[in-house]
Amino acid sequence: MHIAGSTVLLTGVTGGIGGALAADLAARGARLVLTGRRAEALAPLADRYGARTIAADLADPDDVRRLAEEAADTDILIANAALPSSGDVLDYTPEQIDRALAVNLRAPAMLARLLAPGMVAAGRGHVCFVGSLSGMAATKSSSLYTATKFGLRGFSLAFRQDLHGTGVGVSIVQPGFVRDLGMFAKTGSATPGGVRTVSPAQVCKGVARAIERDLAEVNVAPPELRFLTKIASQFPGFAERVQRLAGAEPTVRAIVAAQRPSR
């Protein structure tokens, strides 16, 4: 699948890595359809990239369906939008839990379901989910976020098998700690155990590579973090002890504190 000349629907363009993805995709020659919750934040992006913009709240099922209808000509879906959702579950209201599940898991699954038939009919297309290494290994105070990312990874890998042979690919790109942008960067805290970070440009490159090479899974992180994540996914009890020894607690507290005002 070639990005150049393709119509790309990108969700979550106004927060986190979304702006970097929009710039990278525009530079690669994509015809962009950008969506976010706030119309006023989308307007300057339309001018900057010559993009179509569609304001939509991904927690609203009707908005998700309307978005799919207005972007029915999508060749490539990049489901990037997500709520951080860190913190102890006991601190969340049922309504906050519902919103996190809707934005992080239901919306990308429904957009894929609604847009994929058009891609299958055309015999070409790609669905790319932007997940997280939290979809492979659990950490303290991330129950809700981790649940959505575990679910997104499972959906992506299985949906890819469902569409095999149709000409439509499915990928998931899972970044580790990203510097300069996103929820970790906002805290200004050190990574647990001094683990290295990746740049937004590396994440954008990972997304492009996943789409153009039709890769099932791309983990954008330094080798040591990819290795530790695989160990943690196989031995969660051991990983829990290692995280404590590595000093993960201050980073977790900083991330949770940074998110409190938006919740």
CSV table of N, CA and C in Angstrom, one decimal, residues 33-194:
chain,number,residue,atom,x,y,z
A,33,VAL,N,-7.5,13.4,5.6
A,33,VAL,CA,-8.8,13.7,6.2
A,33,VAL,C,-8.5,13.6,7.7
A,34,LEU,N,-8.5,14.8,8.4
A,34,LEU,CA,-8.1,14.9,9.8
A,34,LEU,C,-9.3,15.0,10.7
A,35,THR,N,-9.3,14.3,11.8
A,35,THR,CA,-10.5,14.4,12.7
A,35,THR,C,-10.0,14.6,14.2
A,36,GLY,N,-10.8,15.4,14.9
A,36,GLY,CA,-10.5,15.6,16.3
A,36,GLY,C,-11.8,16.1,16.9
A,37,ARG,N,-11.8,16.3,18.2
A,37,ARG,CA,-13.1,16.7,18.9
A,37,ARG,C,-13.4,18.2,18.7
A,38,ARG,N,-12.3,19.0,18.6
A,38,ARG,CA,-12.5,20.5,18.5
A,38,ARG,C,-12.3,21.1,17.1
A,39,ALA,N,-13.4,21.6,16.6
A,39,ALA,CA,-13.4,22.2,15.3
A,39,ALA,C,-12.4,23.3,15.2
A,40,GLU,N,-12.3,24.1,16.2
A,40,GLU,CA,-11.4,25.3,16.2
A,40,GLU,C,-9.9,24.9,16.1
A,41,ALA,N,-9.6,23.7,16.6
A,41,ALA,CA,-8.2,23.2,16.6
A,41,ALA,C,-7.9,22.6,15.2
A,42,LEU,N,-8.9,22.1,14.5
A,42,LEU,CA,-8.8,21.5,13.2
A,42,LEU,C,-8.6,22.5,12.1
A,43,ALA,N,-9.2,23.7,12.3
A,43,ALA,CA,-9.2,24.7,11.2
A,43,ALA,C,-7.8,25.0,10.7
A,44,PRO,N,-6.8,25.4,11.5
A,44,PRO,CA,-5.5,25.7,11.0
A,44,PRO,C,-4.8,24.5,10.3
A,45,LEU,N,-5.1,23.3,10.7
A,45,LEU,CA,-4.5,22.1,10.1
A,45,LEU,C,-5.0,22.0,8.7
A,46,ALA,N,-6.3,22.3,8.4
A,46,ALA,CA,-6.8,22.2,7.1
A,46,ALA,C,-6.1,23.2,6.2
A,47,ASP,N,-5.8,24.4,6.6
A,47,ASP,CA,-5.0,25.3,5.8
A,47,ASP,C,-3.6,24.8,5.6
A,48,ARG,N,-3.0,24.3,6.7
A,48,ARG,CA,-1.6,24.0,6.6
A,48,ARG,C,-1.3,22.8,5.6
A,49,TYR,N,-2.2,21.8,5.7
A,49,TYR,CA,-2.0,20.6,4.9
A,49,TYR,C,-2.9,20.4,3.7
A,50,GLY,N,-3.8,21.4,3.5
A,50,GLY,CA,-4.8,21.2,2.4
A,50,GLY,C,-5.7,20.0,2.7
A,51,ALA,N,-6.0,19.8,3.9
A,51,ALA,CA,-6.7,18.6,4.4
A,51,ALA,C,-8.2,18.9,4.5
A,52,ARG,N,-9.0,17.9,4.4
A,52,ARG,CA,-10.4,17.9,4.8
A,52,ARG,C,-10.4,17.7,6.3
A,53,THR,N,-11.3,18.3,7.0
A,53,THR,CA,-11.4,18.1,8.5
A,53,THR,C,-12.8,17.7,8.9
A,54,ILE,N,-12.9,16.9,9.8
A,54,ILE,CA,-14.3,16.4,10.3
A,54,ILE,C,-14.2,16.4,11.9
A,55,ALA,N,-15.0,17.3,12.5
A,55,ALA,CA,-15.0,17.3,13.9
A,55,ALA,C,-15.9,16.2,14.4
A,56,ALA,N,-15.4,15.4,15.4
A,56,ALA,CA,-16.2,14.3,15.9
A,56,ALA,C,-15.7,13.9,17.2
A,57,ASP,N,-16.6,13.5,18.1
A,57,ASP,CA,-16.3,13.0,19.5
A,57,ASP,C,-16.3,11.5,19.4
A,58,LEU,N,-15.2,10.8,19.5
A,58,LEU,CA,-15.1,9.4,19.3
A,58,LEU,C,-15.7,8.6,20.5
A,59,ALA,N,-16.1,9.3,21.6
A,59,ALA,CA,-16.9,8.7,22.6
A,59,ALA,C,-18.4,8.6,22.3
A,60,ASP,N,-18.8,9.3,21.3
A,60,ASP,CA,-20.2,9.3,20.8
A,60,ASP,C,-20.4,8.3,19.7
A,61,PRO,N,-21.1,7.2,19.9
A,61,PRO,CA,-21.3,6.3,18.8
A,61,PRO,C,-21.9,6.9,17.5
A,62,ASP,N,-22.8,7.9,17.6
A,62,ASP,CA,-23.4,8.5,16.5
A,62,ASP,C,-22.3,9.3,15.7
A,63,ASP,N,-21.4,10.0,16.4
A,63,ASP,CA,-20.3,10.7,15.8
A,63,ASP,C,-19.4,9.8,15.1
A,64,VAL,N,-19.1,8.6,15.7
A,64,VAL,CA,-18.2,7.6,15.0
A,64,VAL,C,-18.8,7.2,13.7
A,65,ARG,N,-20.1,6.9,13.7
A,65,ARG,CA,-20.8,6.5,12.5
A,65,ARG,C,-20.8,7.6,11.4
A,66,ARG,N,-21.1,8.8,11.9
A,66,ARG,CA,-21.1,10.0,10.9
A,66,ARG,C,-19.7,10.2,10.3
A,67,LEU,N,-18.7,10.0,11.2
A,67,LEU,CA,-17.3,10.2,10.7
A,67,LEU,C,-17.0,9.2,9.6
A,68,ALA,N,-17.4,7.9,9.8
A,68,ALA,CA,-17.2,6.9,8.8
A,68,ALA,C,-17.9,7.2,7.5
A,69,GLU,N,-19.1,7.7,7.6
A,69,GLU,CA,-19.9,8.1,6.4
A,69,GLU,C,-19.3,9.2,5.7
A,70,GLU,N,-18.8,10.2,6.4
A,70,GLU,CA,-18.2,11.4,5.7
A,70,GLU,C,-16.8,11.1,5.1
A,71,ALA,N,-16.2,10.0,5.6
A,71,ALA,CA,-14.9,9.7,5.2
A,71,ALA,C,-14.9,8.3,4.5
A,72,ALA,N,-16.0,8.1,3.8
A,72,ALA,CA,-16.2,6.7,3.2
A,72,ALA,C,-15.2,6.4,2.1
A,73,ASP,N,-14.5,7.5,1.5
A,73,ASP,CA,-13.6,7.2,0.5
A,73,ASP,C,-12.2,6.9,1.0
A,74,THR,N,-12.1,6.6,2.3
A,74,THR,CA,-10.8,6.4,2.9
A,74,THR,C,-10.1,5.1,2.4
A,75,ASP,N,-8.8,5.3,2.0
A,75,ASP,CA,-8.0,4.2,1.6
A,75,ASP,C,-7.2,3.6,2.7
A,76,ILE,N,-6.7,4.5,3.6
A,76,ILE,CA,-5.9,4.1,4.8
A,76,ILE,C,-6.5,4.8,6.0
A,77,LEU,N,-6.9,4.0,7.0
A,77,LEU,CA,-7.3,4.5,8.3
A,77,LEU,C,-6.1,4.4,9.3
A,78,ILE,N,-5.8,5.5,9.9
A,78,ILE,CA,-4.8,5.5,11.0
A,78,ILE,C,-5.5,5.9,12.3
A,79,ALA,N,-5.8,4.9,13.1
A,79,ALA,CA,-6.6,5.1,14.3
A,79,ALA,C,-5.6,5.4,15.5
A,80,ASN,N,-5.4,6.7,15.7
A,80,ASN,CA,-4.4,7.2,16.6
A,80,ASN,C,-4.9,7.7,17.9
A,81,ALA,N,-6.2,8.2,17.9
A,81,ALA,CA,-6.8,8.9,19.0
A,81,ALA,C,-6.8,7.9,20.2
A,82,ALA,N,-6.5,8.5,21.4
A,82,ALA,CA,-6.6,7.7,22.7
A,82,ALA,C,-6.6,8.7,23.8
A,83,LEU,N,-7.3,8.3,24.9
A,83,LEU,CA,-7.3,9.0,26.2
A,83,LEU,C,-6.2,8.3,27.0
A,84,PRO,N,-5.4,9.1,27.7
A,84,PRO,CA,-4.3,8.5,28.5
A,84,PRO,C,-4.8,7.5,29.6
A,85,SER,N,-5.8,7.9,30.4
A,85,SER,CA,-6.4,6.9,31.3
A,85,SER,C,-5.5,6.2,32.3
A,86,SER,N,-4.5,6.9,32.7
A,86,SER,CA,-3.7,6.4,33.8
A,86,SER,C,-4.3,6.7,35.1
A,87,GLY,N,-3.9,6.0,36.1
A,87,GLY,CA,-4.4,6.2,37.5
A,87,GLY,C,-5.1,4.9,38.0
A,88,ASP,N,-5.4,4.9,39.3
A,88,ASP,CA,-6.1,3.7,39.8
A,88,ASP,C,-7.5,3.7,39.4
A,89,VAL,N,-8.0,2.5,39.0
A,89,VAL,CA,-9.4,2.4,38.6
A,89,VAL,C,-10.4,2.9,39.6
A,90,LEU,N,-10.0,2.7,40.9
A,90,LEU,CA,-10.9,3.1,42.0
A,90,LEU,C,-11.1,4.7,42.0
A,91,ASP,N,-10.3,5.4,41.3
A,91,ASP,CA,-10.4,6.8,41.3
A,91,ASP,C,-11.3,7.3,40.1
A,92,TYR,N,-11.7,6.4,39.2
A,92,TYR,CA,-12.5,6.7,38.1
A,92,TYR,C,-13.9,6.6,38.3
A,93,THR,N,-14.7,7.4,37.8
A,93,THR,CA,-16.2,7.2,37.8
A,93,THR,C,-16.6,6.2,36.7
A,94,PRO,N,-17.7,5.6,36.8
A,94,PRO,CA,-18.2,4.7,35.7
A,94,PRO,C,-18.2,5.5,34.4
A,95,GLU,N,-18.6,6.7,34.4
A,95,GLU,CA,-18.7,7.5,33.2
A,95,GLU,C,-17.3,7.7,32.5
A,96,GLN,N,-16.3,7.9,33.4
A,96,GLN,CA,-15.0,8.1,32.9
A,96,GLN,C,-14.4,6.8,32.3
A,97,ILE,N,-14.8,5.7,32.9
A,97,ILE,CA,-14.4,4.4,32.4
A,97,ILE,C,-15.0,4.1,31.0
A,98,ASP,N,-16.3,4.4,31.0
A,98,ASP,CA,-17.0,4.2,29.7
A,98,ASP,C,-16.4,5.1,28.6
A,99,ARG,N,-16.0,6.3,28.9
A,99,ARG,CA,-15.4,7.2,27.9
A,99,ARG,C,-14.1,6.7,27.4
A,100,ALA,N,-13.3,6.2,28.3
A,100,ALA,CA,-11.9,5.7,28.0
A,100,ALA,C,-12.1,4.4,27.1
A,101,LEU,N,-13.0,3.5,27.4
A,101,LEU,CA,-13.2,2.3,26.6
A,101,LEU,C,-13.7,2.7,25.3
A,102,ALA,N,-14.6,3.7,25.2
A,102,ALA,CA,-15.2,4.1,23.9
A,102,ALA,C,-14.2,4.7,23.0
A,103,VAL,N,-13.4,5.6,23.5
A,103,VAL,CA,-12.4,6.3,22.6
A,103,VAL,C,-11.2,5.4,22.3
A,104,ASN,N,-10.7,4.6,23.2
A,104,ASN,CA,-9.5,3.9,23.0
A,104,ASN,C,-9.7,2.5,22.3
A,105,LEU,N,-10.9,1.9,22.4
A,105,LEU,CA,-11.1,0.6,21.9
A,105,LEU,C,-12.3,0.5,21.0
A,106,ARG,N,-13.5,1.0,21.4
A,106,ARG,CA,-14.7,0.8,20.6
A,106,ARG,C,-14.6,1.6,19.3
A,107,ALA,N,-14.1,2.9,19.4
A,107,ALA,CA,-14.1,3.8,18.2
A,107,ALA,C,-13.2,3.2,17.2
A,108,PRO,N,-11.9,2.8,17.5
A,108,PRO,CA,-11.1,2.3,16.4
A,108,PRO,C,-11.6,1.0,15.8
A,109,ALA,N,-12.2,0.2,16.6
A,109,ALA,CA,-12.8,-1.1,16.1
A,109,ALA,C,-14.0,-0.8,15.2
A,110,MET,N,-14.8,0.2,15.6
A,110,MET,CA,-16.0,0.5,14.8
A,110,MET,C,-15.6,1.2,13.5
A,111,LEU,N,-14.6,2.1,13.5
A,111,LEU,CA,-14.2,2.7,12.3
A,111,LEU,C,-13.6,1.7,11.3
A,112,ALA,N,-12.9,0.7,11.9
A,112,ALA,CA,-12.3,-0.3,11.0
A,112,ALA,C,-13.5,-1.1,10.4
A,113,ARG,N,-14.4,-1.5,11.2
A,113,ARG,CA,-15.6,-2.2,10.8
A,113,ARG,C,-16.4,-1.5,9.7
A,114,LEU,N,-16.5,-0.2,9.9
A,114,LEU,CA,-17.4,0.6,8.9
A,114,LEU,C,-16.6,0.9,7.6
A,115,LEU,N,-15.3,1.1,7.7
A,115,LEU,CA,-14.6,1.5,6.5
A,115,LEU,C,-14.0,0.4,5.7
A,116,ALA,N,-13.7,-0.7,6.4
A,116,ALA,CA,-13.1,-1.9,5.7
A,116,ALA,C,-13.9,-2.4,4.5
A,117,PRO,N,-15.2,-2.5,4.6
A,117,PRO,CA,-15.9,-3.0,3.4
A,117,PRO,C,-15.6,-2.3,2.1
A,118,GLY,N,-15.5,-0.9,2.2
A,118,GLY,CA,-15.2,-0.2,1.0
A,118,GLY,C,-13.8,-0.5,0.5
A,119,MET,N,-12.9,-0.7,1.4
A,119,MET,CA,-11.5,-1.1,1.0
A,119,MET,C,-11.5,-2.5,0.4
A,120,VAL,N,-12.2,-3.4,1.0
A,120,VAL,CA,-12.3,-4.8,0.4
A,120,VAL,C,-12.9,-4.7,-1.0
A,121,ALA,N,-14.0,-3.9,-1.2
A,121,ALA,CA,-14.6,-3.8,-2.5
A,121,ALA,C,-13.6,-3.3,-3.5
A,122,ALA,N,-12.7,-2.4,-3.1
A,122,ALA,CA,-11.8,-1.8,-4.0
A,122,ALA,C,-10.5,-2.7,-4.2
A,123,GLY,N,-10.4,-3.7,-3.3
A,123,GLY,CA,-9.3,-4.6,-3.4
A,123,GLY,C,-8.0,-4.0,-2.9
A,124,ARG,N,-8.0,-2.9,-2.2
A,124,ARG,CA,-6.8,-2.3,-1.6
A,124,ARG,C,-7.2,-1.4,-0.4
A,125,GLY,N,-6.2,-1.3,0.5
A,125,GLY,CA,-6.5,-0.4,1.6
A,125,GLY,C,-5.6,-0.9,2.8
A,126,HIS,N,-5.6,-0.1,3.9
A,126,HIS,CA,-4.9,-0.5,5.1
A,126,HIS,C,-5.5,0.1,6.3
A,127,VAL,N,-5.5,-0.6,7.4
A,127,VAL,CA,-6.0,-0.1,8.7
A,127,VAL,C,-4.8,-0.2,9.6
A,128,CYS,N,-4.4,0.9,10.2
A,128,CYS,CA,-3.3,1.0,11.1
A,128,CYS,C,-3.7,1.5,12.4
A,129,PHE,N,-3.5,0.7,13.5
A,129,PHE,CA,-3.9,1.1,14.8
A,129,PHE,C,-2.6,1.6,15.5
A,130,VAL,N,-2.7,2.8,16.2
A,130,VAL,CA,-1.5,3.2,17.0
A,130,VAL,C,-1.8,2.8,18.4
A,131,GLY,N,-1.1,1.8,18.9
A,131,GLY,CA,-1.2,1.3,20.2
A,131,GLY,C,-0.2,1.8,21.2
A,132,SER,N,0.4,0.9,22.0
A,132,SER,CA,1.4,1.2,22.9
A,132,SER,C,2.0,-0.1,23.4
A,133,LEU,N,3.2,0.0,23.9
A,133,LEU,CA,3.8,-1.2,24.5
A,133,LEU,C,3.1,-1.6,25.8
A,134,SER,N,2.2,-0.7,26.3
A,134,SER,CA,1.3,-1.1,27.4
A,134,SER,C,0.3,-2.1,26.9
A,135,GLY,N,0.2,-2.4,25.6
A,135,GLY,CA,-0.6,-3.4,25.1
A,135,GLY,C,0.0,-4.8,25.2
A,136,MET,N,1.2,-4.8,25.7
A,136,MET,CA,2.0,-6.1,25.8
A,136,MET,C,2.4,-6.4,27.3
A,137,ALA,N,2.5,-5.4,28.1
A,137,ALA,CA,3.0,-5.6,29.5
A,137,ALA,C,2.2,-4.6,30.4
A,138,ALA,N,1.8,-5.0,31.5
A,138,ALA,CA,1.1,-4.2,32.5
A,138,ALA,C,2.0,-3.5,33.4
A,139,THR,N,1.6,-2.3,33.8
A,139,THR,CA,2.4,-1.5,34.8
A,139,THR,C,1.4,-0.9,35.8
A,140,LYS,N,1.9,-0.5,36.9
A,140,LYS,CA,1.1,0.0,38.0
A,140,LYS,C,0.3,1.2,37.6
A,141,SER,N,-0.9,1.3,38.1
A,141,SER,CA,-1.8,2.5,37.8
A,141,SER,C,-2.1,2.7,36.4
A,142,SER,N,-2.2,1.6,35.6
A,142,SER,CA,-2.5,1.7,34.2
A,142,SER,C,-3.6,0.7,33.8
A,143,SER,N,-4.4,0.2,34.8
A,143,SER,CA,-5.3,-0.9,34.5
A,143,SER,C,-6.2,-0.6,33.3
A,144,LEU,N,-6.8,0.6,33.3
A,144,LEU,CA,-7.8,1.0,32.3
A,144,LEU,C,-7.1,1.2,30.9
A,145,TYR,N,-6.0,2.0,30.9
A,145,TYR,CA,-5.3,2.2,29.7
A,145,TYR,C,-4.7,0.9,29.1
A,146,THR,N,-4.1,0.1,30.0
A,146,THR,CA,-3.6,-1.2,29.5
A,146,THR,C,-4.6,-2.1,29.0
A,147,ALA,N,-5.8,-2.1,29.6
A,147,ALA,CA,-6.9,-3.0,29.1
A,147,ALA,C,-7.3,-2.6,27.7
A,148,THR,N,-7.3,-1.3,27.4
A,148,THR,CA,-7.7,-0.9,26.1
A,148,THR,C,-6.6,-1.2,25.0
A,149,LYS,N,-5.4,-1.1,25.5
A,149,LYS,CA,-4.3,-1.4,24.5
A,149,LYS,C,-4.1,-2.9,24.3
A,150,PHE,N,-4.3,-3.7,25.3
A,150,PHE,CA,-4.3,-5.1,25.1
A,150,PHE,C,-5.4,-5.5,24.2
A,151,GLY,N,-6.6,-4.9,24.4
A,151,GLY,CA,-7.7,-5.2,23.5
A,151,GLY,C,-7.5,-4.8,22.1
A,152,LEU,N,-6.9,-3.6,21.9
A,152,LEU,CA,-6.6,-3.1,20.6
A,152,LEU,C,-5.6,-4.0,19.8
A,153,ARG,N,-4.6,-4.4,20.5
A,153,ARG,CA,-3.6,-5.3,19.9
A,153,ARG,C,-4.3,-6.6,19.5
A,154,GLY,N,-5.1,-7.2,20.3
A,154,GLY,CA,-5.8,-8.4,20.0
A,154,GLY,C,-6.7,-8.3,18.8
A,155,PHE,N,-7.4,-7.2,18.8
A,155,PHE,CA,-8.4,-6.9,17.7
A,155,PHE,C,-7.6,-6.8,16.4
A,156,SER,N,-6.5,-6.0,16.4
A,156,SER,CA,-5.7,-5.8,15.2
A,156,SER,C,-5.2,-7.1,14.6
A,157,LEU,N,-4.5,-7.9,15.5
A,157,LEU,CA,-3.9,-9.1,15.0
A,157,LEU,C,-4.9,-10.1,14.4
A,158,ALA,N,-6.1,-10.2,15.1
A,158,ALA,CA,-7.1,-11.1,14.6
A,158,ALA,C,-7.8,-10.5,13.4
A,159,PHE,N,-8.1,-9.2,13.3
A,159,PHE,CA,-8.8,-8.6,12.2
A,159,PHE,C,-7.9,-8.7,10.9
A,160,ARG,N,-6.6,-8.7,11.1
A,160,ARG,CA,-5.6,-8.9,10.0
A,160,ARG,C,-5.8,-10.2,9.4
A,161,GLN,N,-6.0,-11.3,10.2
A,161,GLN,CA,-6.3,-12.6,9.7
A,161,GLN,C,-7.6,-12.7,9.0
A,162,ASP,N,-8.6,-12.0,9.5
A,162,ASP,CA,-9.9,-12.0,8.9
A,162,ASP,C,-9.9,-11.4,7.5
A,163,LEU,N,-9.0,-10.4,7.2
A,163,LEU,CA,-8.9,-9.7,5.9
A,163,LEU,C,-7.9,-10.3,5.0
A,164,HIS,N,-7.2,-11.3,5.4
A,164,HIS,CA,-6.2,-11.9,4.6
A,164,HIS,C,-6.7,-12.3,3.2
A,165,GLY,N,-6.0,-11.9,2.2
A,165,GLY,CA,-6.4,-12.3,0.8
A,165,GLY,C,-7.4,-11.3,0.2
A,166,THR,N,-7.8,-10.3,0.9
A,166,THR,CA,-8.7,-9.3,0.4
A,166,THR,C,-8.0,-8.1,-0.3
A,167,GLY,N,-6.7,-8.0,-0.1
A,167,GLY,CA,-5.9,-6.8,-0.5
A,167,GLY,C,-5.9,-5.7,0.5
A,168,VAL,N,-6.5,-5.9,1.7
A,168,VAL,CA,-6.5,-4.9,2.7
A,168,VAL,C,-5.6,-5.4,3.9
A,169,GLY,N,-4.7,-4.6,4.3
A,169,GLY,CA,-3.8,-5.0,5.4
A,169,GLY,C,-4.2,-4.4,6.7
A,170,VAL,N,-3.7,-4.9,7.8
A,170,VAL,CA,-4.0,-4.4,9.1
A,170,VAL,C,-2.7,-4.5,9.9
A,171,SER,N,-2.4,-3.4,10.6
A,171,SER,CA,-1.1,-3.3,11.4
A,171,SER,C,-1.4,-2.6,12.7
A,172,ILE,N,-0.6,-2.9,13.7
A,172,ILE,CA,-0.6,-2.1,14.9
A,172,ILE,C,0.9,-1.7,15.2
A,173,VAL,N,1.0,-0.4,15.5
A,173,VAL,CA,2.3,0.2,15.8
A,173,VAL,C,2.3,0.6,17.3
A,174,GLN,N,3.3,0.1,18.0
A,174,GLN,CA,3.3,0.3,19.5
A,174,GLN,C,4.5,1.0,20.0
A,175,PRO,N,4.4,2.3,20.2
A,175,PRO,CA,5.6,3.0,20.7
A,175,PRO,C,5.8,2.7,22.2
A,176,GLY,N,7.1,3.0,22.6
A,176,GLY,CA,7.4,3.0,24.0
A,176,GLY,C,7.3,4.4,24.5
A,177,PHE,N,8.3,4.8,25.4
A,177,PHE,CA,8.3,6.2,25.8
A,177,PHE,C,8.7,7.2,24.7
A,178,VAL,N,7.8,8.1,24.4
A,178,VAL,CA,8.1,9.1,23.3
A,178,VAL,C,8.5,10.4,23.9
A,179,ARG,N,9.6,11.0,23.5
A,179,ARG,CA,10.0,12.3,24.0
A,179,ARG,C,9.4,13.4,23.2
A,180,ASP,N,9.3,14.6,23.8
A,180,ASP,CA,8.8,15.8,23.1
A,180,ASP,C,7.3,15.9,23.0
A,181,LEU,N,6.6,14.8,22.8
A,181,LEU,CA,5.2,14.8,22.6
A,181,LEU,C,4.5,13.7,23.4
A,182,GLY,N,3.2,13.9,23.7
A,182,GLY,CA,2.5,12.8,24.4
A,182,GLY,C,2.5,12.9,25.9
A,183,MET,N,1.8,11.9,26.5
A,183,MET,CA,1.6,12.0,27.9
A,183,MET,C,2.9,11.9,28.8
A,184,PHE,N,3.8,11.0,28.3
A,184,PHE,CA,5.1,10.9,29.0
A,184,PHE,C,5.9,12.2,29.0
A,185,ALA,N,6.0,12.8,27.8
A,185,ALA,CA,6.8,14.0,27.6
A,185,ALA,C,6.3,15.1,28.5
A,186,LYS,N,4.9,15.2,28.7
A,186,LYS,CA,4.4,16.3,29.5
A,186,LYS,C,4.8,16.3,30.9
A,187,THR,N,5.2,15.1,31.4
A,187,THR,CA,5.5,15.0,32.9
A,187,THR,C,6.9,15.5,33.1
A,188,GLY,N,7.8,15.4,32.2
A,188,GLY,CA,9.2,15.8,32.4
A,188,GLY,C,10.0,14.9,33.3
A,189,SER,N,9.4,13.7,33.6
A,189,SER,CA,10.1,12.8,34.5
A,189,SER,C,11.0,11.9,33.8
A,190,ALA,N,11.9,11.3,34.5
A,190,ALA,CA,12.9,10.3,34.0
A,190,ALA,C,12.2,9.0,33.7
A,191,THR,N,12.7,8.3,32.8
A,191,THR,CA,12.1,6.9,32.5
A,191,THR,C,12.5,6.0,33.6
A,192,PRO,N,11.7,4.9,33.9
A,192,PRO,CA,12.1,4.0,34.9
A,192,PRO,C,13.4,3.2,34.4
A,193,GLY,N,14.4,3.1,35.4
A,193,GLY,CA,15.6,2.4,35.1
A,193,GLY,C,16.4,3.1,34.0
A,194,GLY,N,16.1,4.3,33.7
A,194,GLY,CA,16.9,5.0,32.6
A,194,GLY,C,16.7,4.5,31.2
